[in-house]
Tab-separated table of C-alpha atoms in Angstrom:
chain	number	residue	atom	x	y	z
A	299	UNK	CA	0.072	0.314	0.234
A	300	UNK	CA	1.635	3.210	-0.669
A	301	UNK	CA	0.680	5.294	2.276
A	302	UNK	CA	0.037	9.354	2.553
A	303	UNK	CA	0.928	9.855	6.041
A	304	UNK	CA	-0.596	12.597	8.269
A	305	UNK	CA	1.036	15.553	9.011
A	306	UNK	CA	1.511	14.916	12.685
A	307	UNK	CA	-0.607	13.448	15.519
A	308	UNK	CA	-0.642	13.181	19.538
A	309	UNK	CA	-7.392	5.355	22.230
A	310	UNK	CA	-10.766	-1.771	23.226
A	311	UNK	CA	-12.732	-3.156	26.597
A	312	UNK	CA	-14.857	-0.520	25.782
A	313	UNK	CA	-12.575	2.396	22.356
A	314	UNK	CA	-8.442	9.199	19.772
A	315	UNK	CA	-7.308	8.568	20.355
A	316	UNK	CA	-4.154	19.414	18.257
A	317	UNK	CA	-2.829	19.710	14.679
A	318	UNK	CA	-2.740	18.697	11.594
A	319	UNK	CA	-3.263	15.452	13.034
A	320	UNK	CA	-6.222	13.286	15.395
A	321	UNK	CA	-4.289	12.365	18.522
A	322	UNK	CA	-3.828	8.193	18.455
A	323	UNK	CA	-5.431	6.947	21.894
A	324	UNK	CA	-3.192	5.295	23.955
A	325	UNK	CA	-4.120	1.344	23.710
A	326	UNK	CA	-2.940	-0.215	27.029
A	327	UNK	CA	-2.838	-4.671	27.517
A	328	UNK	CA	-4.957	-5.668	29.992
A	329	UNK	CA	-4.374	-6.460	32.974
A	330	UNK	CA	-6.901	-9.917	34.115
A	331	UNK	CA	-6.709	-9.976	38.219
A	332	UNK	CA	-8.233	-13.898	39.258
A	333	UNK	CA	-10.682	-14.096	40.530
A	334	UNK	CA	-10.379	-16.786	43.776
A	335	UNK	CA	-13.392	-18.507	44.958
A	336	UNK	CA	-13.853	-18.540	48.861
A	337	UNK	CA	-15.113	-20.917	50.843
A	338	UNK	CA	-19.457	-20.346	51.549
A	339	UNK	CA	-17.670	-20.529	55.434
A	340	UNK	CA	-14.958	-18.231	55.966
A	341	UNK	CA	-11.294	-19.364	56.151
A	342	UNK	CA	-10.900	-21.448	60.251
A	343	UNK	CA	-9.542	-24.396	59.372
A	344	UNK	CA	-12.348	-26.118	59.006
A	345	UNK	CA	-13.804	-25.154	56.146
A	346	UNK	CA	-14.599	-26.831	52.444
A	347	UNK	CA	-12.430	-24.198	50.076
A	348	UNK	CA	-13.125	-24.070	46.537
A	349	UNK	CA	-10.832	-22.182	44.244
A	350	UNK	CA	-8.890	-21.935	40.763
A	351	UNK	CA	-5.378	-22.393	41.420
A	352	UNK	CA	-3.384	-21.355	38.081
A	353	UNK	CA	-4.791	-18.339	36.945
A	354	UNK	CA	-4.540	-15.758	34.980
A	355	UNK	CA	-6.549	-17.213	32.064
A	356	UNK	CA	-5.980	-15.453	28.525
A	357	UNK	CA	-7.565	-16.125	25.166
A	358	UNK	CA	-7.566	-15.324	21.642
A	359	UNK	CA	-10.826	-14.996	20.120
A	360	UNK	CA	-11.481	-18.028	18.314
A	361	UNK	CA	-8.560	-19.921	20.654
A	362	UNK	CA	-8.533	-22.259	22.948
A	363	UNK	CA	-7.870	-21.782	26.406
A	364	UNK	CA	-4.899	-23.407	28.543
A	365	UNK	CA	-6.240	-25.560	30.477
A	366	UNK	CA	-7.809	-24.673	34.258
A	367	UNK	CA	-7.596	-26.442	37.112
A	368	UNK	CA	-9.649	-26.286	40.056
A	369	UNK	CA	-9.196	-27.248	43.943
A	370	UNK	CA	-11.227	-28.747	46.136
A	371	UNK	CA	-10.340	-29.047	50.034
A	372	UNK	CA	-12.081	-30.047	53.050
A	373	UNK	CA	-10.221	-27.834	55.355
A	374	UNK	CA	-8.179	-25.345	53.580
A	375	UNK	CA	-5.727	-28.557	52.844
A	376	UNK	CA	-6.948	-31.664	53.093
A	377	UNK	CA	-7.997	-33.179	49.282
A	378	UNK	CA	-12.708	-34.203	49.604
A	379	UNK	CA	-12.908	-37.728	48.814
A	380	UNK	CA	-11.501	-39.090	44.929
A	381	UNK	CA	-14.898	-38.898	43.014
A	382	UNK	CA	-16.464	-35.488	44.572
A	383	UNK	CA	-18.698	-33.645	41.981
A	384	UNK	CA	-17.270	-29.942	40.800
A	385	UNK	CA	-20.096	-28.441	38.481
A	386	UNK	CA	-17.986	-25.749	35.949
A	387	UNK	CA	-20.481	-23.522	34.631
A	388	UNK	CA	-19.138	-22.283	31.065
A	389	UNK	CA	-20.753	-17.690	30.362
A	390	UNK	CA	-21.669	-16.714	26.849
A	391	UNK	CA	-18.505	-16.046	25.178
A	392	UNK	CA	-16.771	-19.494	26.225
A	393	UNK	CA	-17.639	-23.235	24.620
A	394	UNK	CA	-16.354	-26.874	25.561
A	395	UNK	CA	-14.539	-28.648	23.517
A	396	UNK	CA	-17.539	-29.754	21.294
A	397	UNK	CA	-19.680	-26.437	20.966
A	398	UNK	CA	-21.275	-27.143	23.894
A	399	UNK	CA	-22.444	-23.852	26.274
A	400	UNK	CA	-23.699	-24.239	30.002
A	401	UNK	CA	-23.222	-26.378	32.860
A	402	UNK	CA	-20.859	-29.536	33.214
A	403	UNK	CA	-19.934	-32.146	36.171
A	404	UNK	CA	-16.716	-33.025	37.177
A	405	UNK	CA	-15.284	-35.613	39.450
A	406	UNK	CA	-12.383	-35.528	42.002
A	407	UNK	CA	-9.227	-37.080	41.805
A	408	UNK	CA	-6.905	-38.002	44.627
A	409	UNK	CA	-5.486	-34.593	44.798
A	410	UNK	CA	-9.027	-32.895	44.640
A	411	UNK	CA	-8.281	-31.346	41.271
A	412	UNK	CA	-10.663	-31.361	37.783
A	413	UNK	CA	-8.892	-29.789	34.873
A	414	UNK	CA	-10.905	-28.142	32.124
A	415	UNK	CA	-9.632	-28.633	29.056
A	416	UNK	CA	-9.942	-27.649	25.576
A	417	UNK	CA	-12.510	-24.531	26.263
A	418	UNK	CA	-12.996	-22.477	23.674
A	419	UNK	CA	-13.077	-18.796	22.890
A	420	UNK	CA	-15.780	-17.029	20.708
A	421	UNK	CA	-14.548	-14.311	18.422
A	422	UNK	CA	-15.550	-11.756	20.412
A	423	UNK	CA	-13.446	-9.890	22.685
A	424	UNK	CA	-14.579	-9.619	26.637
A	425	UNK	CA	-13.781	-10.617	29.714
A	426	UNK	CA	-16.249	-13.165	31.151
A	427	UNK	CA	-16.118	-15.505	33.911
A	428	UNK	CA	-16.096	-19.355	34.715
A	429	UNK	CA	-17.883	-20.621	38.090
A	430	UNK	CA	-17.925	-23.814	39.821
A	431	UNK	CA	-19.322	-24.757	43.122
A	432	UNK	CA	-19.258	-28.074	45.319
A	433	UNK	CA	-22.045	-29.353	47.920
A	434	UNK	CA	-20.499	-26.605	50.314
A	435	UNK	CA	-18.197	-23.902	48.207
A	436	UNK	CA	-18.155	-21.841	44.939
A	437	UNK	CA	-15.296	-20.438	42.739
A	438	UNK	CA	-15.265	-17.881	39.981
A	439	UNK	CA	-12.650	-16.873	37.787
A	440	UNK	CA	-12.231	-14.470	34.894
A	441	UNK	CA	-11.868	-14.938	31.368
A	442	UNK	CA	-10.051	-12.347	29.241
A	443	UNK	CA	-10.760	-13.188	24.941
A	444	UNK	CA	-8.729	-10.935	23.664
A	445	UNK	CA	-9.732	-9.665	19.671
A	446	UNK	CA	-6.933	-11.134	17.343
A	447	UNK	CA	-8.867	-9.735	14.134
A	448	UNK	CA	-7.149	-8.390	10.756
A	449	UNK	CA	-5.428	-5.047	10.323
A	450	UNK	CA	-7.025	-2.172	8.159
A	451	UNK	CA	-5.882	1.223	6.766
A	452	UNK	CA	-8.455	3.024	4.586
A	453	UNK	CA	-8.291	6.610	3.461
A	454	UNK	CA	-11.617	8.570	2.374
A	455	UNK	CA	-10.517	10.230	-0.604
A	456	UNK	CA	-10.124	7.029	-2.699
A	457	UNK	CA	-12.444	4.527	-1.018
A	458	UNK	CA	-9.659	2.344	-0.427
A	459	UNK	CA	-8.831	-0.161	2.108
A	460	UNK	CA	-5.237	-1.820	1.997
A	461	UNK	CA	-5.318	-5.374	4.414
A	462	UNK	CA	-2.347	-5.033	7.030
A	463	UNK	CA	-2.020	-8.071	8.452
A	464	UNK	CA	-3.580	-10.347	11.006
A	465	UNK	CA	-3.407	-11.140	15.082
A	466	UNK	CA	-3.798	-7.349	16.013
A	467	UNK	CA	-6.100	-6.717	18.517
A	468	UNK	CA	-5.032	-3.024	19.005
A	469	UNK	CA	-4.556	0.229	17.441
A	470	UNK	CA	-2.651	2.750	18.586
A	471	UNK	CA	-2.923	5.437	15.426
A	472	UNK	CA	-1.203	6.814	11.722
A	473	UNK	CA	-0.220	2.409	10.541
A	474	UNK	CA	0.355	0.822	14.379
A	475	UNK	CA	-1.417	-1.919	15.763
A	476	UNK	CA	-0.328	-3.978	18.387
A	477	UNK	CA	-1.819	-7.920	19.160
A	478	UNK	CA	-2.448	-9.524	22.637
A	479	UNK	CA	0.934	-10.498	23.336
A	480	UNK	CA	2.349	-6.815	23.632
A	481	UNK	CA	4.119	-7.388	20.201
A	482	UNK	CA	3.794	-3.384	18.691
A	483	UNK	CA	3.605	-3.786	14.861
A	484	UNK	CA	4.122	-0.583	12.588
A	485	UNK	CA	1.965	-1.317	9.044
A	486	UNK	CA	2.142	-4.395	7.514
A	487	UNK	CA	5.735	-5.206	8.575
A	488	UNK	CA	5.908	-8.290	9.740
A	489	UNK	CA	8.553	-8.083	12.316
A	490	UNK	CA	7.657	-5.848	15.391
A	491	UNK	CA	8.949	-2.428	16.537
A	492	UNK	CA	8.487	-3.797	19.847
A	493	UNK	CA	7.501	-6.705	21.931
A	494	UNK	CA	6.099	-6.867	25.933
A	495	UNK	CA	4.345	-3.532	24.999
A	496	UNK	CA	1.700	-2.219	28.006
A	497	UNK	CA	0.870	1.165	26.241
A	498	UNK	CA	1.480	2.510	22.820
A	499	UNK	CA	0.145	6.148	20.744
A	500	UNK	CA	0.911	6.558	17.511
A	501	UNK	CA	1.785	10.325	16.141
A	502	UNK	CA	2.988	12.286	13.236
A	503	UNK	CA	5.216	15.438	12.633
A	504	UNK	CA	4.964	18.146	10.692
A	505	UNK	CA	7.656	16.543	8.180
A	506	UNK	CA	6.060	13.584	7.537
A	507	UNK	CA	7.764	10.614	10.317
A	508	UNK	CA	5.894	8.036	11.709
A	509	UNK	CA	6.807	8.217	15.287
A	510	UNK	CA	5.022	5.738	18.341
A	511	UNK	CA	5.615	6.283	22.130
A	512	UNK	CA	5.564	3.444	23.903
A	513	UNK	CA	5.663	2.010	27.823
A	514	UNK	CA	6.919	-1.838	28.353
A	515	UNK	CA	5.699	-3.911	30.359
A	516	UNK	CA	8.676	-2.934	33.019
A	517	UNK	CA	7.955	0.286	32.995
A	518	UNK	CA	10.671	1.720	30.139
A	519	UNK	CA	9.960	3.958	27.975
A	520	UNK	CA	10.409	4.419	24.260
A	521	UNK	CA	10.271	6.638	20.890
A	522	UNK	CA	10.511	4.294	17.783
A	523	UNK	CA	10.633	6.410	13.757
A	524	UNK	CA	9.865	3.830	11.286
A	525	UNK	CA	11.549	6.293	8.479
A	526	UNK	CA	14.991	5.366	9.731
A	527	UNK	CA	14.364	2.156	12.460
A	528	UNK	CA	15.403	4.013	14.986
A	529	UNK	CA	14.505	3.589	19.007
A	530	UNK	CA	15.461	6.149	21.291
A	531	UNK	CA	15.004	5.074	25.330
A	532	UNK	CA	13.623	7.427	27.542
A	533	UNK	CA	13.847	5.758	31.133
A	534	UNK	CA	11.572	3.644	33.482
A	535	UNK	CA	9.278	4.165	35.669
A	536	UNK	CA	6.359	5.541	32.998
A	537	UNK	CA	2.362	3.521	33.017
A	538	UNK	CA	0.873	5.193	30.188
A	539	UNK	CA	2.284	7.177	26.514
A	540	UNK	CA	-0.032	10.031	26.208
A	541	UNK	CA	1.505	10.990	23.339
A	542	UNK	CA	3.738	13.063	21.015
A	543	UNK	CA	6.673	11.976	23.532
A	544	UNK	CA	4.551	12.316	27.088
A	545	UNK	CA	4.415	9.885	29.046
A	546	UNK	CA	3.090	9.059	32.796
A	547	UNK	CA	4.500	7.481	35.962
A	548	UNK	CA	2.281	4.706	37.735
A	549	UNK	CA	1.717	7.777	40.768
A	550	UNK	CA	0.369	10.553	37.774
A	551	UNK	CA	3.306	12.427	37.323
A	552	UNK	CA	3.914	13.638	33.738
A	553	UNK	CA	6.915	13.836	31.801
A	554	UNK	CA	8.210	15.095	28.474
A	555	UNK	CA	10.299	12.000	27.048
A	556	UNK	CA	13.652	11.725	29.366
A	557	UNK	CA	13.509	15.126	31.403
A	558	UNK	CA	13.648	13.165	35.012
A	559	UNK	CA	11.118	16.205	36.357
A	560	UNK	CA	7.782	16.309	35.671
A	561	UNK	CA	5.581	18.494	33.802
A	562	UNK	CA	3.326	18.351	36.848
A	563	UNK	CA	2.162	15.268	39.536
A	564	UNK	CA	-1.276	13.977	40.347
A	565	UNK	CA	-2.110	13.598	37.171
A	566	UNK	CA	-4.756	11.893	36.136
A	567	UNK	CA	-5.905	12.577	32.432
A	568	UNK	CA	-3.439	13.832	29.414
A	569	UNK	CA	-3.343	13.998	25.971
A	570	UNK	CA	-0.068	15.518	23.763
A	571	UNK	CA	-0.564	16.556	20.461
A	572	UNK	CA	1.970	19.209	18.088
A	573	UNK	CA	1.181	21.893	16.300
A	574	UNK	CA	2.106	22.171	12.388
A	575	UNK	CA	5.129	24.291	13.847
A	576	UNK	CA	5.897	21.096	15.556
A	577	UNK	CA	5.127	22.211	19.557
A	578	UNK	CA	4.565	19.534	21.743
A	579	UNK	CA	1.826	20.654	23.564
A	580	UNK	CA	-0.015	18.344	26.486
A	581	UNK	CA	-3.320	18.752	28.228
A	582	UNK	CA	-3.643	17.070	30.984
A	583	UNK	CA	-6.403	17.405	34.432
A	584	UNK	CA	-5.366	17.036	37.897
A	585	UNK	CA	-6.724	15.147	40.584
A	586	UNK	CA	-8.530	18.234	41.931
A	587	UNK	CA	-10.408	18.449	38.298
A	588	UNK	CA	-8.545	20.899	37.623
A	589	UNK	CA	-7.888	21.429	33.427
A	590	UNK	CA	-4.727	22.442	32.077
A	591	UNK	CA	-2.080	22.835	28.566
A	592	UNK	CA	1.662	22.248	28.890
A	593	UNK	CA	3.538	23.386	25.589
A	594	UNK	CA	7.520	22.693	26.698
A	595	UNK	CA	9.459	24.983	23.671
A	596	UNK	CA	8.876	27.637	25.910
A	597	UNK	CA	8.160	25.885	29.528
A	598	UNK	CA	4.444	27.309	29.626
A	599	UNK	CA	1.293	25.821	31.306
A	600	UNK	CA	-2.173	26.882	30.948
A	601	UNK	CA	-4.562	27.221	33.032
A	602	UNK	CA	-8.467	25.987	31.879
A	603	UNK	CA	-10.378	25.647	35.283
A	604	UNK	CA	-12.439	22.700	36.087
A	605	UNK	CA	-13.839	20.816	37.256
A	606	UNK	CA	-12.684	18.215	33.662
A	607	UNK	CA	-12.698	14.823	34.183
A	608	UNK	CA	-11.205	13.625	30.648
A	609	UNK	CA	-8.123	15.806	27.802
A	610	UNK	CA	-9.885	14.563	24.770
A	611	UNK	CA	-7.473	16.850	22.693
A	612	UNK	CA	-6.278	19.593	21.545
A	613	UNK	CA	-7.693	21.364	23.477
A	614	UNK	CA	-11.190	19.772	24.467
A	615	UNK	CA	-11.879	18.526	28.158
A	616	UNK	CA	-14.911	16.828	28.767
A	617	UNK	CA	-16.797	17.348	32.851
A	618	UNK	CA	-17.864	14.664	34.963
A	619	UNK	CA	-21.065	15.437	34.002
A	620	UNK	CA	-20.727	14.602	29.979
A	621	UNK	CA	-20.079	18.745	29.573
A	622	UNK	CA	-17.687	18.923	26.614
A	623	UNK	CA	-15.118	22.258	27.188
A	624	UNK	CA	-13.106	24.050	25.031
A	625	UNK	CA	-9.916	25.461	26.626
A	626	UNK	CA	-11.129	28.595	29.663
A	627	UNK	CA	-14.750	28.585	27.629
A	628	UNK	CA	-16.906	28.214	30.764
A	629	UNK	CA	-19.900	27.398	28.128
A	630	UNK	CA	-19.724	23.576	27.084
A	631	UNK	CA	-20.020	22.894	23.360
A	632	UNK	CA	-22.488	20.061	24.248
A	633	UNK	CA	-24.220	18.331	26.801
A	634	UNK	CA	-24.397	14.661	27.893
A	635	UNK	CA	-21.435	13.893	25.815
A	636	UNK	CA	-20.609	10.034	25.763
A	637	UNK	CA	-17.379	9.949	23.800
A	638	UNK	CA	-15.079	12.569	22.467
A	639	UNK	CA	-11.641	13.069	20.232
A	640	UNK	CA	-10.465	16.408	18.917
A	641	UNK	CA	-8.235	17.087	16.062
A	642	UNK	CA	-7.371	19.768	13.738
A	643	UNK	CA	-6.806	20.097	9.989
A	644	UNK	CA	-3.625	21.338	8.130
A	645	UNK	CA	-5.509	24.814	7.770
A	646	UNK	CA	-4.972	24.575	12.058
A	647	UNK	CA	-9.064	24.538	12.887
A	648	UNK	CA	-10.012	23.145	15.692
A	649	UNK	CA	-12.569	20.639	15.335
A	650	UNK	CA	-14.084	17.535	18.125
A	651	UNK	CA	-16.002	15.082	16.781
A	652	UNK	CA	-18.457	13.613	19.730
A	653	UNK	CA	-21.625	10.981	20.420
A	654	UNK	CA	-24.433	12.181	22.955
A	655	UNK	CA	-25.993	9.641	25.590
A	656	UNK	CA	-29.023	9.340	22.278
A	657	UNK	CA	-26.054	7.553	20.054
A	658	UNK	CA	-26.295	10.985	17.955
A	659	UNK	CA	-23.247	12.232	16.172
A	660	UNK	CA	-21.571	15.718	15.953
A	661	UNK	CA	-18.414	17.294	14.459
A	662	UNK	CA	-18.048	20.851	16.432
A	663	UNK	CA	-15.526	23.571	14.985
A	664	UNK	CA	-14.411	26.076	17.261
A	665	UNK	CA	-13.131	28.860	14.337
A	666	UNK	CA	-16.833	29.323	13.504
A	667	UNK	CA	-18.572	27.839	16.750
A	668	UNK	CA	-20.577	25.763	14.023
A	669	UNK	CA	-21.912	22.215	14.810
A	670	UNK	CA	-22.579	18.875	11.944
A	671	UNK	CA	-25.035	16.574	13.246
A	672	UNK	CA	-24.000	12.667	11.150
A	673	UNK	CA	-26.949	11.714	12.939
A	674	UNK	CA	-27.257	8.304	15.134
A	675	UNK	CA	-26.506	4.779	16.025
A	676	UNK	CA	-23.331	5.478	17.256
A	677	UNK	CA	-21.601	4.880	20.302
A	678	UNK	CA	-17.940	6.058	19.826
A	679	UNK	CA	-16.309	9.033	17.942
A	680	UNK	CA	-12.664	7.378	17.130
A	681	UNK	CA	-10.912	11.088	15.079
A	682	UNK	CA	-11.314	13.189	12.222
A	683	UNK	CA	-15.386	11.937	10.712
A	684	UNK	CA	-15.245	8.663	12.306
A	685	UNK	CA	-17.471	6.525	14.215
A	686	UNK	CA	-18.417	3.212	15.325
A	687	UNK	CA	-22.024	1.758	16.240
A	688	UNK	CA	-22.972	-0.093	19.014
A	689	UNK	CA	-22.607	-3.140	16.936
A	690	UNK	CA	-19.260	-3.053	15.650
A	691	UNK	CA	-19.657	-0.437	11.772
A	692	UNK	CA	-17.901	1.766	11.201
A	693	UNK	CA	-18.811	5.315	9.766
A	694	UNK	CA	-17.882	8.302	8.173
A	695	UNK	CA	-19.768	10.980	9.143
A	696	UNK	CA	-23.193	10.767	7.654
A	697	UNK	CA	-23.072	8.341	5.205
A	698	UNK	CA	-25.498	6.017	5.596
A	699	UNK	CA	-23.030	2.950	4.816
A	700	UNK	CA	-20.379	1.531	7.047
A	701	UNK	CA	-16.539	1.264	5.896
A	702	UNK	CA	-16.859	-1.875	7.400
A	703	UNK	CA	-18.794	-4.518	9.938
A	704	UNK	CA	-17.806	-6.495	12.835
A	705	UNK	CA	-14.758	-3.406	13.862
A	706	UNK	CA	-13.923	-4.134	17.730
A	707	UNK	CA	-10.983	-0.533	17.227
A	708	UNK	CA	-10.013	2.299	15.574
A	709	UNK	CA	-8.401	5.636	15.464
A	710	UNK	CA	-8.966	8.288	12.879
A	711	UNK	CA	-5.831	10.989	11.577
A	712	UNK	CA	-5.478	13.778	8.566
A	713	UNK	CA	-2.837	13.726	6.775
A	714	UNK	CA	-1.387	16.976	5.629
A	715	UNK	CA	-3.152	16.923	2.521
A	716	UNK	CA	-6.714	16.996	4.861
A	717	UNK	CA	-6.607	12.780	3.315
A	718	UNK	CA	-8.768	10.974	6.197
A	719	UNK	CA	-7.760	7.768	7.202
A	720	UNK	CA	-8.238	5.333	9.742
A	721	UNK	CA	-6.771	2.156	11.119
A	722	UNK	CA	-8.908	-0.123	12.396
A	723	UNK	CA	-9.099	-4.073	13.589
A	724	UNK	CA	-11.472	-6.143	12.508
A	725	UNK	CA	-13.324	-9.312	14.729
A	726	UNK	CA	-11.183	-12.716	12.919
A	727	UNK	CA	-14.022	-15.299	12.191
A	728	UNK	CA	-13.952	-18.919	13.614
């Protein structure tokens, strides 16, 4: 595919994340907490127990779950008699090896264990729960079914979609994708840019260089540039990439590249972006609900007031009650907003796409205070005029026909020629 590259840029279970390019929303691999079943009676050394012992449990969509081990005891340590009945119930989204659903009885072995083998996942990404019970105890464990679908890039101006390969689960923007194992890919290149990635955001600079900032599972942070296959390291103790060289630490520190001094502390939401002159901005909200904008080139911070709950990009913020605000303007652009993403075109007009609580979709431009309506049955704004419907249809503005169906993740962006791109992943067909 010949890629018209976005001029620059700055967000699955559920969904982009200023200036000539929409920001790629940071995509984070889910961390699954294993639920260990508690006995019906309080633990006293004598109460029967039942527990899932080898979690956490994750499986790719359409894949087969690893063997699941469930262990019963009569008193927390002693195995019950061999053949003790354990009833296991699979939720929607999981089936037994023969395709059947629902509950099945199992008998414990001499160690008090039963093993579930060959459990299969559907093609829908979700977190579901397996339940188990004996006559005297219960247990439950979550299973994360990760999307492992096909990746695509679409450009509206030519009405063309190009395949970027399979086994992708997350879209991080501007040609970068993640798989469920934490491998980071650029377009259709089969070799990953990095492995062990927990959070990533793709963006472009004003020279159309394709960057991606990312954080590994060990907290180390990096930026990669596709044009020269170059990777720069920025140190550790980071948890989330928020775009254009900005990262969050686990304790809410906001950092720019390798600078050891935080831009701000107590940050709960942040969104980085570039303007056409390559100035590096970040909008953020602190723990008190106040909103700010920072520019690294002159080390300048502006305050925009509160209460705000989420930075959605390029000067736009959401309030806790669904108000959508631009910078410090006290009057909301819209109310009842459930999803929003800000972006700019190549003329530096400030847009925001949003969906309200009724499912109607809109685009607002601050320069002329104008709002355009694009119709209903939408759930998520993914940027530069692209929206998702609840059933996974991907739509452009008010066009009635979807670009694609079965879409599980998407991010839209603009290049310097004002071409409207969207990267997306479709659910696999089992």
